[in-house]
Coordinates of C-alpha atoms in Angstrom, one line a residue:
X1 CA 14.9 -57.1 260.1
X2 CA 11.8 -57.0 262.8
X3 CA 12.2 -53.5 264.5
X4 CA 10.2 -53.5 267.8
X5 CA 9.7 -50.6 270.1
X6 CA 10.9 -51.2 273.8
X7 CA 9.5 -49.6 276.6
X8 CA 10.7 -48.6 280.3
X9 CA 7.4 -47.5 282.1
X10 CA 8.3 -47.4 285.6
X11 CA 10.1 -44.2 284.3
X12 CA 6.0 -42.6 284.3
X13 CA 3.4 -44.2 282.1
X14 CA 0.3 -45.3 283.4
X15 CA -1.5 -48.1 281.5
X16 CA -3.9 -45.7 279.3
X17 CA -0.2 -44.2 278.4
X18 CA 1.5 -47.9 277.3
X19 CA -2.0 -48.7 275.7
X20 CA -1.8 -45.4 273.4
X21 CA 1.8 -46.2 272.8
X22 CA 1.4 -50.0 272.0
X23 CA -1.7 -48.8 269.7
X24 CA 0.7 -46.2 267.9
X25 CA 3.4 -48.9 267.3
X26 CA 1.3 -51.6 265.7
X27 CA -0.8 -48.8 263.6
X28 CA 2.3 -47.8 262.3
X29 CA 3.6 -51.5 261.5
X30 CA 6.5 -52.1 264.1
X31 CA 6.8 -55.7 264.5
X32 CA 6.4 -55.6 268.5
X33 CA 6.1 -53.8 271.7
X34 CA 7.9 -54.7 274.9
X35 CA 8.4 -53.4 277.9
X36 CA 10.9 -53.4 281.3
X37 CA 9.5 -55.1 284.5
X38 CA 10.9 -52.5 286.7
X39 CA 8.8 -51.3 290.2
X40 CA 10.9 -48.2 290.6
X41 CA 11.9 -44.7 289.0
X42 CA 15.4 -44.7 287.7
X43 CA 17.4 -41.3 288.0
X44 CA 19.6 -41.8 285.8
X45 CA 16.5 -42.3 282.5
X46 CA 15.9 -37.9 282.7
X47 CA 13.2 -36.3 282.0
X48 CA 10.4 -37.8 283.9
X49 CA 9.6 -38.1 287.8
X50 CA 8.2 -41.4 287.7
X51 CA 4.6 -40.2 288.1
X52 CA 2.4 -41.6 288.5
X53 CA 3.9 -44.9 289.6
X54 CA 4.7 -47.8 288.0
X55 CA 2.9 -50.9 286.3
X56 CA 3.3 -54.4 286.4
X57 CA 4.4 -55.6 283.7
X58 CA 2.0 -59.0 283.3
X59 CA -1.1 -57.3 284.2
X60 CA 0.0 -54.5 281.4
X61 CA 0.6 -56.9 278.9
X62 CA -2.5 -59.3 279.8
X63 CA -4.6 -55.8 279.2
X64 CA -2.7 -54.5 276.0
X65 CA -3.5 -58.2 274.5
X66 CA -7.0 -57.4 274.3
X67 CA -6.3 -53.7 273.1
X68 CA -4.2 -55.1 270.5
X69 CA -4.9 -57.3 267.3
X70 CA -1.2 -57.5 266.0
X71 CA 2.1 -56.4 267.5
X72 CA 3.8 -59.0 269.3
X73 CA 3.5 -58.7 273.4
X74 CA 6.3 -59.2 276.2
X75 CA 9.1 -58.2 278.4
X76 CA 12.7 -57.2 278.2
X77 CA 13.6 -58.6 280.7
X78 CA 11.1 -60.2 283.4
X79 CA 13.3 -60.5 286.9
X80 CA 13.8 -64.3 288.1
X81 CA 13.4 -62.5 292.0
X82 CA 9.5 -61.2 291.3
X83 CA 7.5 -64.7 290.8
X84 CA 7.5 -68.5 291.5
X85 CA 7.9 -69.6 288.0
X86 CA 4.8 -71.7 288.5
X87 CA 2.9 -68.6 288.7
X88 CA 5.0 -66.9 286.1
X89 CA 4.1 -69.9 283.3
X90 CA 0.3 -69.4 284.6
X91 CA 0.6 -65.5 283.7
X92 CA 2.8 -65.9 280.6
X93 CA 0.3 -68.8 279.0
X94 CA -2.6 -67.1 280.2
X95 CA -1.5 -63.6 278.0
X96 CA -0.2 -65.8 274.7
X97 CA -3.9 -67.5 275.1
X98 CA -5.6 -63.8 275.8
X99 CA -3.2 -62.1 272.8
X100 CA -4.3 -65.0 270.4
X101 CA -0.6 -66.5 270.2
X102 CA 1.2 -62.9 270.7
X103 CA 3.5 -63.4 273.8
X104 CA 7.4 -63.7 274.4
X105 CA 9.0 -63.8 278.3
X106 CA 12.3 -62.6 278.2
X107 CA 13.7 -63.4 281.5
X108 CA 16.3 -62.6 283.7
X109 CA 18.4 -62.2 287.3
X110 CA 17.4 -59.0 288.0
X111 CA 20.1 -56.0 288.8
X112 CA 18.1 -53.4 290.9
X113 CA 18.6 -53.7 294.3
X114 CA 16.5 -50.5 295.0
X115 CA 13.5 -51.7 293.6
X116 CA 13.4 -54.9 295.8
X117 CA 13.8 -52.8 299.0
X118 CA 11.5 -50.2 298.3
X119 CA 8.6 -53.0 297.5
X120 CA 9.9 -55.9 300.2
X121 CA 11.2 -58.3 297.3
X122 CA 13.9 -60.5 299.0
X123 CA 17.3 -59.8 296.6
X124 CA 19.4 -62.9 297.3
X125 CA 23.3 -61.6 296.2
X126 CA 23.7 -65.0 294.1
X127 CA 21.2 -64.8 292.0
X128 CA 22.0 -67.1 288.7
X129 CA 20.8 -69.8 290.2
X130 CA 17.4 -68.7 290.2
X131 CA 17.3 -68.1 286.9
X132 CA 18.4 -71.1 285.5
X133 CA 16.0 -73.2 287.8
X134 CA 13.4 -70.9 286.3
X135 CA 14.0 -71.5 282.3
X136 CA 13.9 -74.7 283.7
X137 CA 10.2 -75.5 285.2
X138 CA 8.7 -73.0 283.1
X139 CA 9.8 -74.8 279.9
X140 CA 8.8 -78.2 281.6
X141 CA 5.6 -77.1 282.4
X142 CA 5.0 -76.0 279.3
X143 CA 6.7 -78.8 277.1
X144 CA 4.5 -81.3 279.4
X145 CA 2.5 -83.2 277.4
X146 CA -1.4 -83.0 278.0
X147 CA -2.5 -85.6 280.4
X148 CA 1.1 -85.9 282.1
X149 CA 2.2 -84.4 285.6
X150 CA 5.7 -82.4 285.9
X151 CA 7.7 -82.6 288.4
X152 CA 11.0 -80.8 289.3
X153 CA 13.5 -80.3 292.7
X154 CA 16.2 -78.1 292.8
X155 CA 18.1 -75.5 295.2
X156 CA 15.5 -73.1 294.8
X157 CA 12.1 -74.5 293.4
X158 CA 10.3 -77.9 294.2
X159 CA 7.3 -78.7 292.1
X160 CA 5.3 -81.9 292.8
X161 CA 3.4 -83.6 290.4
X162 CA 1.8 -80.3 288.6
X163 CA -0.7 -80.6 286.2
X164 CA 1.6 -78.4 283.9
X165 CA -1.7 -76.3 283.2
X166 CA -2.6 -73.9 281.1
X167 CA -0.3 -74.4 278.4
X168 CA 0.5 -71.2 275.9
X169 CA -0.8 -70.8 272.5
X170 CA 2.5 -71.2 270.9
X171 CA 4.3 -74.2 270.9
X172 CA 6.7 -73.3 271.8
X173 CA 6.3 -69.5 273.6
X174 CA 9.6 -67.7 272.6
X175 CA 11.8 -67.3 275.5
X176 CA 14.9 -64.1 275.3
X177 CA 17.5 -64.6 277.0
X178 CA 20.2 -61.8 277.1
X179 CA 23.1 -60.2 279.0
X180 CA 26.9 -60.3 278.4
X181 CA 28.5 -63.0 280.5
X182 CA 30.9 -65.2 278.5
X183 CA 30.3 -68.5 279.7
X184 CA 27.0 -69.0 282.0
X185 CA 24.7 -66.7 280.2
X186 CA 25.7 -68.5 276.3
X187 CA 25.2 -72.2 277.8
X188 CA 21.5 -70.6 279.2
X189 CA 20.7 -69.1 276.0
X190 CA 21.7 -72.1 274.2
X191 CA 19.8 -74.6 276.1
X192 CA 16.3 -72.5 276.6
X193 CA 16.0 -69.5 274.7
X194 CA 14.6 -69.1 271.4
X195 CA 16.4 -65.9 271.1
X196 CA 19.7 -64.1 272.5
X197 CA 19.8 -60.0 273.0
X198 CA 22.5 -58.0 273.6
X199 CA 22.0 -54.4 274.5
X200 CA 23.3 -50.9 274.9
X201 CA 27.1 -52.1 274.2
X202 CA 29.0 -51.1 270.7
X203 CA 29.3 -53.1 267.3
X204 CA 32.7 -54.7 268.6
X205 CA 31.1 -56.1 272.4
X206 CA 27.5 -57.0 270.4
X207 CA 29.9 -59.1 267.6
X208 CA 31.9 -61.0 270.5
X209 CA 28.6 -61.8 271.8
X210 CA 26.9 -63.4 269.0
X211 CA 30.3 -65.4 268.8
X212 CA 30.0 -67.0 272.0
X213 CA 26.4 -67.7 271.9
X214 CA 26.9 -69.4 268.7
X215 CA 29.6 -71.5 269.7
X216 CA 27.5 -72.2 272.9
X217 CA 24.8 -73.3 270.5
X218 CA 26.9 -75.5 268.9
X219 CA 27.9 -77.1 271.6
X220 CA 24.7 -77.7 272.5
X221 CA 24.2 -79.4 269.2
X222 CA 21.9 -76.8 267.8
X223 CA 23.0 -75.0 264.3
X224 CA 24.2 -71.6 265.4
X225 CA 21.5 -70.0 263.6
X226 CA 18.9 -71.7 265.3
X227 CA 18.9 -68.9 267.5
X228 CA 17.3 -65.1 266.6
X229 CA 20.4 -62.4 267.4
X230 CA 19.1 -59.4 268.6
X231 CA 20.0 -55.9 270.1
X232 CA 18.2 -53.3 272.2
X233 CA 19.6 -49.8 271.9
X234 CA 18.2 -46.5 273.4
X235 CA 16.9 -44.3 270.2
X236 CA 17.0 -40.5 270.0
X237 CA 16.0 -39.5 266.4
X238 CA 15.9 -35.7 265.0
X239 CA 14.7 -33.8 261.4
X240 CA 17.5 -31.4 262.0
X241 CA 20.6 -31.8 264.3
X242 CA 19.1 -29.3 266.6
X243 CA 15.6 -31.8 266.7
X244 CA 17.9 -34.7 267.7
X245 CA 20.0 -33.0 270.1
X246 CA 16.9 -31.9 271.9
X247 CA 15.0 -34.9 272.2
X248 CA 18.0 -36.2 273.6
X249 CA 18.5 -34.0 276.3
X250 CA 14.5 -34.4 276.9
X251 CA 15.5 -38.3 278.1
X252 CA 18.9 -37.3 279.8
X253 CA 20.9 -38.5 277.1
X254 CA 24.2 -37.7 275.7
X255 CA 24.0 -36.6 271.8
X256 CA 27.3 -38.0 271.1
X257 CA 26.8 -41.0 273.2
X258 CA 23.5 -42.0 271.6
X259 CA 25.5 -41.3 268.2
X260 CA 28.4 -43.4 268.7
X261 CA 27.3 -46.1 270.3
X262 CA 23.6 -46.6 270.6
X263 CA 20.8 -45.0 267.6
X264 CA 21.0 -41.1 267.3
X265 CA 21.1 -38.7 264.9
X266 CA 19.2 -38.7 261.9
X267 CA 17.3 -41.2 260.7
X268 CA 19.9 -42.2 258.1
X269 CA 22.3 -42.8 260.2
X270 CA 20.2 -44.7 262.8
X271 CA 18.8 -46.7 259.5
X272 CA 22.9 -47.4 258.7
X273 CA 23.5 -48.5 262.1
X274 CA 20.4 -51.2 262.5
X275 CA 22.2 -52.1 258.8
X276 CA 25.7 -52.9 259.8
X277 CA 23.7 -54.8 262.7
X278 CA 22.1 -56.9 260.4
X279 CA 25.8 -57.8 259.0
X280 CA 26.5 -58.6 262.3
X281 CA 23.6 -61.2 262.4
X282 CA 21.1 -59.4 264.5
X283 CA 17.4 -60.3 263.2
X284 CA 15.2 -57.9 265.4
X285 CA 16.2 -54.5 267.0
X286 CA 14.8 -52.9 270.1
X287 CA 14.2 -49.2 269.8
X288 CA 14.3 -48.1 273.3
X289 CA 11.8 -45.6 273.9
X290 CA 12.0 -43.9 277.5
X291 CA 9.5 -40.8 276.8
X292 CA 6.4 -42.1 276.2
X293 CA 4.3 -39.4 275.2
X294 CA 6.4 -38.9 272.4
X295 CA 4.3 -40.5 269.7
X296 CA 6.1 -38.4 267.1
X297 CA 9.1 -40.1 267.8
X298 CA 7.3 -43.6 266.6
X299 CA 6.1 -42.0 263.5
X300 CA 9.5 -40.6 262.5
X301 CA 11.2 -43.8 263.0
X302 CA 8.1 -45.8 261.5
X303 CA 8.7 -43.4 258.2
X304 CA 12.2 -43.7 257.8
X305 CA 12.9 -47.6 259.1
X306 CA 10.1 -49.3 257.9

């Protein structure tokens, strides 16, 4: 099981924050550090006010892969309505090449309204669309071959003749595709994505959702295990009950919530949980992390999960 740490810095972490953070994860041997690409403070994430601003996520990640010599580098999720995906293959190739092969774009529609009002992003209502015209000239650009031009004209993108240039370290650059829709979002996953998440939902919805992707593999004529499974769950993790229940409350989170559901309690427990989702075919976890300065938190996870 790869267990990666997952960030959400527009909650209040400058970069010198999410570079001591990434540094802690791959010191103490988590497989990778990712992070949200969010422009705004979310409420309802307690505990922090957002100072002092937030990042973007790219130019974070094109930093950290100097800063870094290990961990694996990307985002959970990147939002189809922030970049042409021209651009967005330029910045993603450009951070596998700076990282030394470390990058994965997760990508998605984007959800937060707010964010693209407060920073003049236009947030179309339909929204799909985008995406899947996105997966789609990003991985033509970069399954191009050298020498050759990509083109590509759709509802939403026209690209003529493009060099296809620079193309990533990896061939090919992971791409994550998650969410829980039961038909559109499978048939994406199954067509682009390297690897399918499913987050903050319980065993029964995560189990469904494997299913479906599976079967959308299949259809696809890929085996269903071509695909990586994996989940992202908020983590809250104590030495005592009291410990757990207040780092908890630190993040605005519910004890029991984070128990039943998610990863809290003590470490055995959260250790049982990531188990059963192995059983359920998950092959990497994301241990959502909200406050950042909490390095202890990484080295009691670190301890007793890896």
């Amino acid at each position: 099981m790869e267990l990666c740490v997952f960030t959400e810095p527009q909650q209040g972490a400058d970069y010198l924050t999410q570079l001591a953070h990434a540094r802690t994860a791959e010191q103490l041997g988590f497989h990778g550090w990712f992070r949200s690409d969010h422009y705004l403070h979310m409420g309802h994430m307690g505990g922090t006010d957002g100072m002092p601003g937030p990042t973007d996520a790219w130019t974070t990640l094109a930093g950290l892969a100097r800063e870094t010599e290990r961990v694996r580098l990307g985002t959970l999720v990147s939002s189809a309505t922030y970049r042409h995906p021209g651009i967005l293959a330029i910045q993603v190739a450009q951070v596998d090449a700076m990282s030394g092969g470390r990058a994965e774009l997760g990508l998605g529609t984007g959800w937060f309204e707010a964010e693209h009002q407060a920073y003049g992003i236009p947030f179309p209502a339909k929204r799909f669309g985008l995406l899947e015209e996105q997966l789609a000239v990003v991985t033509g650009l970069w399954s191009t071959p050298l020498g050759e031009t990509f083109s590509f004209e759709g509802e939403h993108y026209r690209l003529t003749d493009s060099p296809a240039l620079p193309k990533p370290v990896q061939r090919p650059l992971p791409l994550i595709v998650g969410g829980l829709g039961p038909t559109r979002t499978p048939a994406l996953a199954a067509r682009y994505a390297a690897e399918y998440n499913a987050g903050f939902v319980d065993e029964p919805t995560i189990e469904a959702a494997f299913r479906r992707v599976g079967d959308a593999a299949e259809a696809a004529g890929r085996s269903r295990t071509d695909l990586r499974y994996s989940i992202a769950q908020p983590v809250a993790v104590g030495r005592t009950e009291g410990a757990f229940r207040a780092r908890a409350e630190r993040i605005g989170a519910d004890p029991e919530h984070l128990r039943a559901v998610n990863l809290g309690g003590t470490i055995s427990e959260v250790a049982d949980r990531i188990g059963r989702y192995a059983e359920l075919g998950a092959a990497r976890v994301y241990l959502q992390t909200i406050d950042m300065s909490d390095l202890d938190l990484l080295a009691e996870l670190a301890d007793g999960l890896l």
